[in-house]
Amino acid sequence: QVQLVESGGGLVQAGGSLRLSCAASGLTFSSYPMGWFRQAPGKEREFVAGISWNGGSTYYADSVKGRFTISRDNAKRTIDLQMNSLKPEDTAVYYCAVGRVPSDSGTDYDYWGQGTQVTVSS
């Protein structure tokens, strides 16, 4: 069974940085695009960042572009999300996911981690 485990969340002051990691097992990691999504209380799940199967292409939500960086290490079967210049509106549970095709739509992702909480205080 595919398992995705996120880590690295926590409480940080506005303007600070966090690095999230996601470790994958149960799949041929390098064969799939991956993504990060987030969901804040009372809000719909939203796309944050995606990366192609070989890491050659990355794409970001407008709200995080220039502040967040997604990367992957196929040998270690991990994807990371470096989050800089954090804002209170970045507060959410962050999820990593396995996709079928590069996409900003959750419907194109088949497997999801349990999530890690990120809280940004002002």
JSON list of C-alpha atoms in Angstrom, two decimals, residues 10-122:
[
{"chain": "A", "resi": 10, "resn": "GLY", "atom": "CA", "xyz": [5.20, 23.63, 13.34]},
{"chain": "A", "resi": 11, "resn": "LEU", "atom": "CA", "xyz": [4.65, 27.11, 14.68]},
{"chain": "A", "resi": 12, "resn": "VAL", "atom": "CA", "xyz": [6.63, 29.95, 13.16]},
{"chain": "A", "resi": 13, "resn": "GLN", "atom": "CA", "xyz": [6.51, 33.72, 13.27]},
{"chain": "A", "resi": 14, "resn": "ALA", "atom": "CA", "xyz": [5.47, 35.66, 10.19]},
{"chain": "A", "resi": 15, "resn": "GLY", "atom": "CA", "xyz": [8.44, 36.19, 7.92]},
{"chain": "A", "resi": 16, "resn": "GLY", "atom": "CA", "xyz": [10.08, 32.99, 9.06]},
{"chain": "A", "resi": 17, "resn": "SER", "atom": "CA", "xyz": [10.78, 29.75, 7.23]},
{"chain": "A", "resi": 18, "resn": "LEU", "atom": "CA", "xyz": [9.91, 26.09, 7.46]},
{"chain": "A", "resi": 19, "resn": "ARG", "atom": "CA", "xyz": [10.89, 23.09, 5.41]},
{"chain": "A", "resi": 20, "resn": "LEU", "atom": "CA", "xyz": [8.37, 20.30, 4.95]},
{"chain": "A", "resi": 21, "resn": "SER", "atom": "CA", "xyz": [9.36, 16.82, 3.88]},
{"chain": "A", "resi": 22, "resn": "CYS", "atom": "CA", "xyz": [7.35, 13.89, 2.59]},
{"chain": "A", "resi": 23, "resn": "ALA", "atom": "CA", "xyz": [8.66, 10.33, 2.57]},
{"chain": "A", "resi": 24, "resn": "ALA", "atom": "CA", "xyz": [6.99, 7.89, 0.19]},
{"chain": "A", "resi": 25, "resn": "SER", "atom": "CA", "xyz": [6.81, 4.11, 0.18]},
{"chain": "A", "resi": 26, "resn": "GLY", "atom": "CA", "xyz": [4.87, 1.45, -1.67]},
{"chain": "A", "resi": 27, "resn": "LEU", "atom": "CA", "xyz": [5.28, 2.90, -5.15]},
{"chain": "A", "resi": 28, "resn": "THR", "atom": "CA", "xyz": [7.87, 3.47, -7.83]},
{"chain": "A", "resi": 29, "resn": "PHE", "atom": "CA", "xyz": [8.48, 7.00, -6.67]},
{"chain": "A", "resi": 30, "resn": "SER", "atom": "CA", "xyz": [10.29, 8.30, -9.73]},
{"chain": "A", "resi": 31, "resn": "SER", "atom": "CA", "xyz": [7.40, 7.35, -12.04]},
{"chain": "A", "resi": 32, "resn": "TYR", "atom": "CA", "xyz": [4.91, 9.91, -10.74]},
{"chain": "A", "resi": 33, "resn": "PRO", "atom": "CA", "xyz": [4.49, 13.63, -10.44]},
{"chain": "A", "resi": 34, "resn": "MET", "atom": "CA", "xyz": [4.05, 14.86, -6.89]},
{"chain": "A", "resi": 35, "resn": "GLY", "atom": "CA", "xyz": [2.37, 17.80, -5.28]},
{"chain": "A", "resi": 36, "resn": "TRP", "atom": "CA", "xyz": [1.74, 19.72, -2.10]},
{"chain": "A", "resi": 37, "resn": "PHE", "atom": "CA", "xyz": [-1.72, 20.88, -1.10]},
{"chain": "A", "resi": 38, "resn": "ARG", "atom": "CA", "xyz": [-3.03, 22.64, 1.96]},
{"chain": "A", "resi": 39, "resn": "GLN", "atom": "CA", "xyz": [-6.29, 23.10, 3.76]},
{"chain": "A", "resi": 40, "resn": "ALA", "atom": "CA", "xyz": [-7.09, 25.80, 6.29]},
{"chain": "A", "resi": 41, "resn": "PRO", "atom": "CA", "xyz": [-10.01, 25.55, 8.74]},
{"chain": "A", "resi": 42, "resn": "GLY", "atom": "CA", "xyz": [-13.26, 26.29, 6.94]},
{"chain": "A", "resi": 43, "resn": "LYS", "atom": "CA", "xyz": [-11.53, 26.45, 3.57]},
{"chain": "A", "resi": 44, "resn": "GLU", "atom": "CA", "xyz": [-11.35, 24.17, 0.57]},
{"chain": "A", "resi": 45, "resn": "ARG", "atom": "CA", "xyz": [-8.23, 22.19, -0.10]},
{"chain": "A", "resi": 46, "resn": "GLU", "atom": "CA", "xyz": [-5.98, 24.16, -2.41]},
{"chain": "A", "resi": 47, "resn": "PHE", "atom": "CA", "xyz": [-3.02, 23.42, -4.59]},
{"chain": "A", "resi": 48, "resn": "VAL", "atom": "CA", "xyz": [0.32, 24.77, -3.40]},
{"chain": "A", "resi": 49, "resn": "ALA", "atom": "CA", "xyz": [3.07, 23.34, -5.60]},
{"chain": "A", "resi": 50, "resn": "GLY", "atom": "CA", "xyz": [3.76, 20.49, -8.00]},
{"chain": "A", "resi": 51, "resn": "ILE", "atom": "CA", "xyz": [6.75, 18.80, -9.53]},
{"chain": "A", "resi": 52, "resn": "SER", "atom": "CA", "xyz": [7.12, 16.51, -12.54]},
{"chain": "A", "resi": 53, "resn": "TRP", "atom": "CA", "xyz": [8.27, 12.92, -12.30]},
{"chain": "A", "resi": 54, "resn": "ASN", "atom": "CA", "xyz": [11.90, 13.77, -13.02]},
{"chain": "A", "resi": 55, "resn": "GLY", "atom": "CA", "xyz": [11.93, 17.11, -11.24]},
{"chain": "A", "resi": 56, "resn": "GLY", "atom": "CA", "xyz": [12.38, 18.96, -14.52]},
{"chain": "A", "resi": 57, "resn": "SER", "atom": "CA", "xyz": [9.28, 21.08, -14.14]},
{"chain": "A", "resi": 58, "resn": "THR", "atom": "CA", "xyz": [7.79, 22.81, -11.12]},
{"chain": "A", "resi": 59, "resn": "TYR", "atom": "CA", "xyz": [4.66, 24.85, -10.78]},
{"chain": "A", "resi": 60, "resn": "TYR", "atom": "CA", "xyz": [3.16, 26.93, -8.00]},
{"chain": "A", "resi": 61, "resn": "ALA", "atom": "CA", "xyz": [0.01, 28.60, -6.86]},
{"chain": "A", "resi": 62, "resn": "ASP", "atom": "CA", "xyz": [0.17, 32.34, -7.35]},
{"chain": "A", "resi": 63, "resn": "SER", "atom": "CA", "xyz": [-0.17, 32.85, -3.62]},
{"chain": "A", "resi": 64, "resn": "VAL", "atom": "CA", "xyz": [3.15, 31.13, -2.89]},
{"chain": "A", "resi": 65, "resn": "LYS", "atom": "CA", "xyz": [5.16, 31.80, -6.03]},
{"chain": "A", "resi": 66, "resn": "GLY", "atom": "CA", "xyz": [8.50, 33.35, -5.17]},
{"chain": "A", "resi": 67, "resn": "ARG", "atom": "CA", "xyz": [8.28, 32.24, -1.55]},
{"chain": "A", "resi": 68, "resn": "PHE", "atom": "CA", "xyz": [7.97, 28.44, -1.70]},
{"chain": "A", "resi": 69, "resn": "THR", "atom": "CA", "xyz": [10.17, 25.94, -3.51]},
{"chain": "A", "resi": 70, "resn": "ILE", "atom": "CA", "xyz": [9.27, 22.32, -4.22]},
{"chain": "A", "resi": 71, "resn": "SER", "atom": "CA", "xyz": [11.95, 19.72, -4.84]},
{"chain": "A", "resi": 72, "resn": "ARG", "atom": "CA", "xyz": [12.26, 15.97, -5.01]},
{"chain": "A", "resi": 73, "resn": "ASP", "atom": "CA", "xyz": [14.94, 13.38, -4.43]},
{"chain": "A", "resi": 74, "resn": "ASN", "atom": "CA", "xyz": [13.98, 10.23, -6.28]},
{"chain": "A", "resi": 75, "resn": "ALA", "atom": "CA", "xyz": [16.82, 8.24, -4.75]},
{"chain": "A", "resi": 76, "resn": "LYS", "atom": "CA", "xyz": [15.61, 9.03, -1.25]},
{"chain": "A", "resi": 77, "resn": "ARG", "atom": "CA", "xyz": [11.94, 8.93, -2.29]},
{"chain": "A", "resi": 78, "resn": "THR", "atom": "CA", "xyz": [11.19, 12.28, -0.76]},
{"chain": "A", "resi": 79, "resn": "ILE", "atom": "CA", "xyz": [9.72, 15.59, -1.77]},
{"chain": "A", "resi": 80, "resn": "ASP", "atom": "CA", "xyz": [10.33, 18.80, 0.12]},
{"chain": "A", "resi": 81, "resn": "LEU", "atom": "CA", "xyz": [8.63, 22.15, 0.34]},
{"chain": "A", "resi": 82, "resn": "GLN", "atom": "CA", "xyz": [10.85, 25.01, 1.40]},
{"chain": "A", "resi": 83, "resn": "MET", "atom": "CA", "xyz": [8.63, 27.80, 2.68]},
{"chain": "A", "resi": 84, "resn": "ASN", "atom": "CA", "xyz": [10.11, 31.25, 3.14]},
{"chain": "A", "resi": 85, "resn": "SER", "atom": "CA", "xyz": [8.61, 34.61, 4.05]},
{"chain": "A", "resi": 86, "resn": "LEU", "atom": "CA", "xyz": [5.69, 32.87, 5.69]},
{"chain": "A", "resi": 87, "resn": "LYS", "atom": "CA", "xyz": [2.45, 34.75, 6.22]},
{"chain": "A", "resi": 88, "resn": "PRO", "atom": "CA", "xyz": [-0.42, 34.09, 8.62]},
{"chain": "A", "resi": 89, "resn": "GLU", "atom": "CA", "xyz": [-2.58, 33.14, 5.64]},
{"chain": "A", "resi": 90, "resn": "ASP", "atom": "CA", "xyz": [-0.21, 30.23, 5.01]},
{"chain": "A", "resi": 91, "resn": "THR", "atom": "CA", "xyz": [-1.55, 28.59, 8.16]},
{"chain": "A", "resi": 92, "resn": "ALA", "atom": "CA", "xyz": [-3.03, 25.24, 7.16]},
{"chain": "A", "resi": 93, "resn": "VAL", "atom": "CA", "xyz": [-2.57, 21.52, 7.21]},
{"chain": "A", "resi": 94, "resn": "TYR", "atom": "CA", "xyz": [-0.18, 20.65, 4.41]},
{"chain": "A", "resi": 95, "resn": "TYR", "atom": "CA", "xyz": [-0.48, 17.40, 2.47]},
{"chain": "A", "resi": 96, "resn": "CYS", "atom": "CA", "xyz": [1.77, 15.74, -0.03]},
{"chain": "A", "resi": 97, "resn": "ALA", "atom": "CA", "xyz": [0.20, 13.70, -2.81]},
{"chain": "A", "resi": 98, "resn": "VAL", "atom": "CA", "xyz": [0.99, 11.38, -5.72]},
{"chain": "A", "resi": 99, "resn": "GLY", "atom": "CA", "xyz": [-0.40, 12.39, -9.10]},
{"chain": "A", "resi": 100, "resn": "ARG", "atom": "CA", "xyz": [-1.17, 10.68, -12.38]},
{"chain": "A", "resi": 101, "resn": "VAL", "atom": "CA", "xyz": [-0.24, 13.70, -14.46]},
{"chain": "A", "resi": 102, "resn": "PRO", "atom": "CA", "xyz": [1.26, 17.09, -13.60]},
{"chain": "A", "resi": 103, "resn": "SER", "atom": "CA", "xyz": [-1.70, 19.04, -12.35]},
{"chain": "A", "resi": 104, "resn": "ASP", "atom": "CA", "xyz": [-2.95, 21.68, -9.94]},
{"chain": "A", "resi": 105, "resn": "SER", "atom": "CA", "xyz": [-6.18, 19.76, -9.39]},
{"chain": "A", "resi": 106, "resn": "GLY", "atom": "CA", "xyz": [-6.62, 17.39, -6.49]},
{"chain": "A", "resi": 107, "resn": "THR", "atom": "CA", "xyz": [-8.69, 15.12, -8.71]},
{"chain": "A", "resi": 108, "resn": "ASP", "atom": "CA", "xyz": [-5.51, 14.17, -10.57]},
{"chain": "A", "resi": 109, "resn": "TYR", "atom": "CA", "xyz": [-3.83, 12.90, -7.40]},
{"chain": "A", "resi": 110, "resn": "ASP", "atom": "CA", "xyz": [-4.49, 9.40, -6.14]},
{"chain": "A", "resi": 111, "resn": "TYR", "atom": "CA", "xyz": [-2.63, 9.10, -2.84]},
{"chain": "A", "resi": 112, "resn": "TRP", "atom": "CA", "xyz": [-2.36, 11.49, 0.07]},
{"chain": "A", "resi": 113, "resn": "GLY", "atom": "CA", "xyz": [-0.36, 11.81, 3.24]},
{"chain": "A", "resi": 114, "resn": "GLN", "atom": "CA", "xyz": [-1.84, 12.41, 6.67]},
{"chain": "A", "resi": 115, "resn": "GLY", "atom": "CA", "xyz": [-0.85, 16.07, 6.71]},
{"chain": "A", "resi": 116, "resn": "THR", "atom": "CA", "xyz": [1.34, 18.25, 8.87]},
{"chain": "A", "resi": 117, "resn": "GLN", "atom": "CA", "xyz": [0.18, 21.41, 10.61]},
{"chain": "A", "resi": 118, "resn": "VAL", "atom": "CA", "xyz": [1.81, 24.73, 9.77]},
{"chain": "A", "resi": 119, "resn": "THR", "atom": "CA", "xyz": [0.86, 27.70, 11.92]},
{"chain": "A", "resi": 120, "resn": "VAL", "atom": "CA", "xyz": [2.18, 31.17, 11.19]},
{"chain": "A", "resi": 121, "resn": "SER", "atom": "CA", "xyz": [1.69, 33.79, 13.88]},
{"chain": "A", "resi": 122, "resn": "SER", "atom": "CA", "xyz": [1.67, 37.53, 13.38]}
]
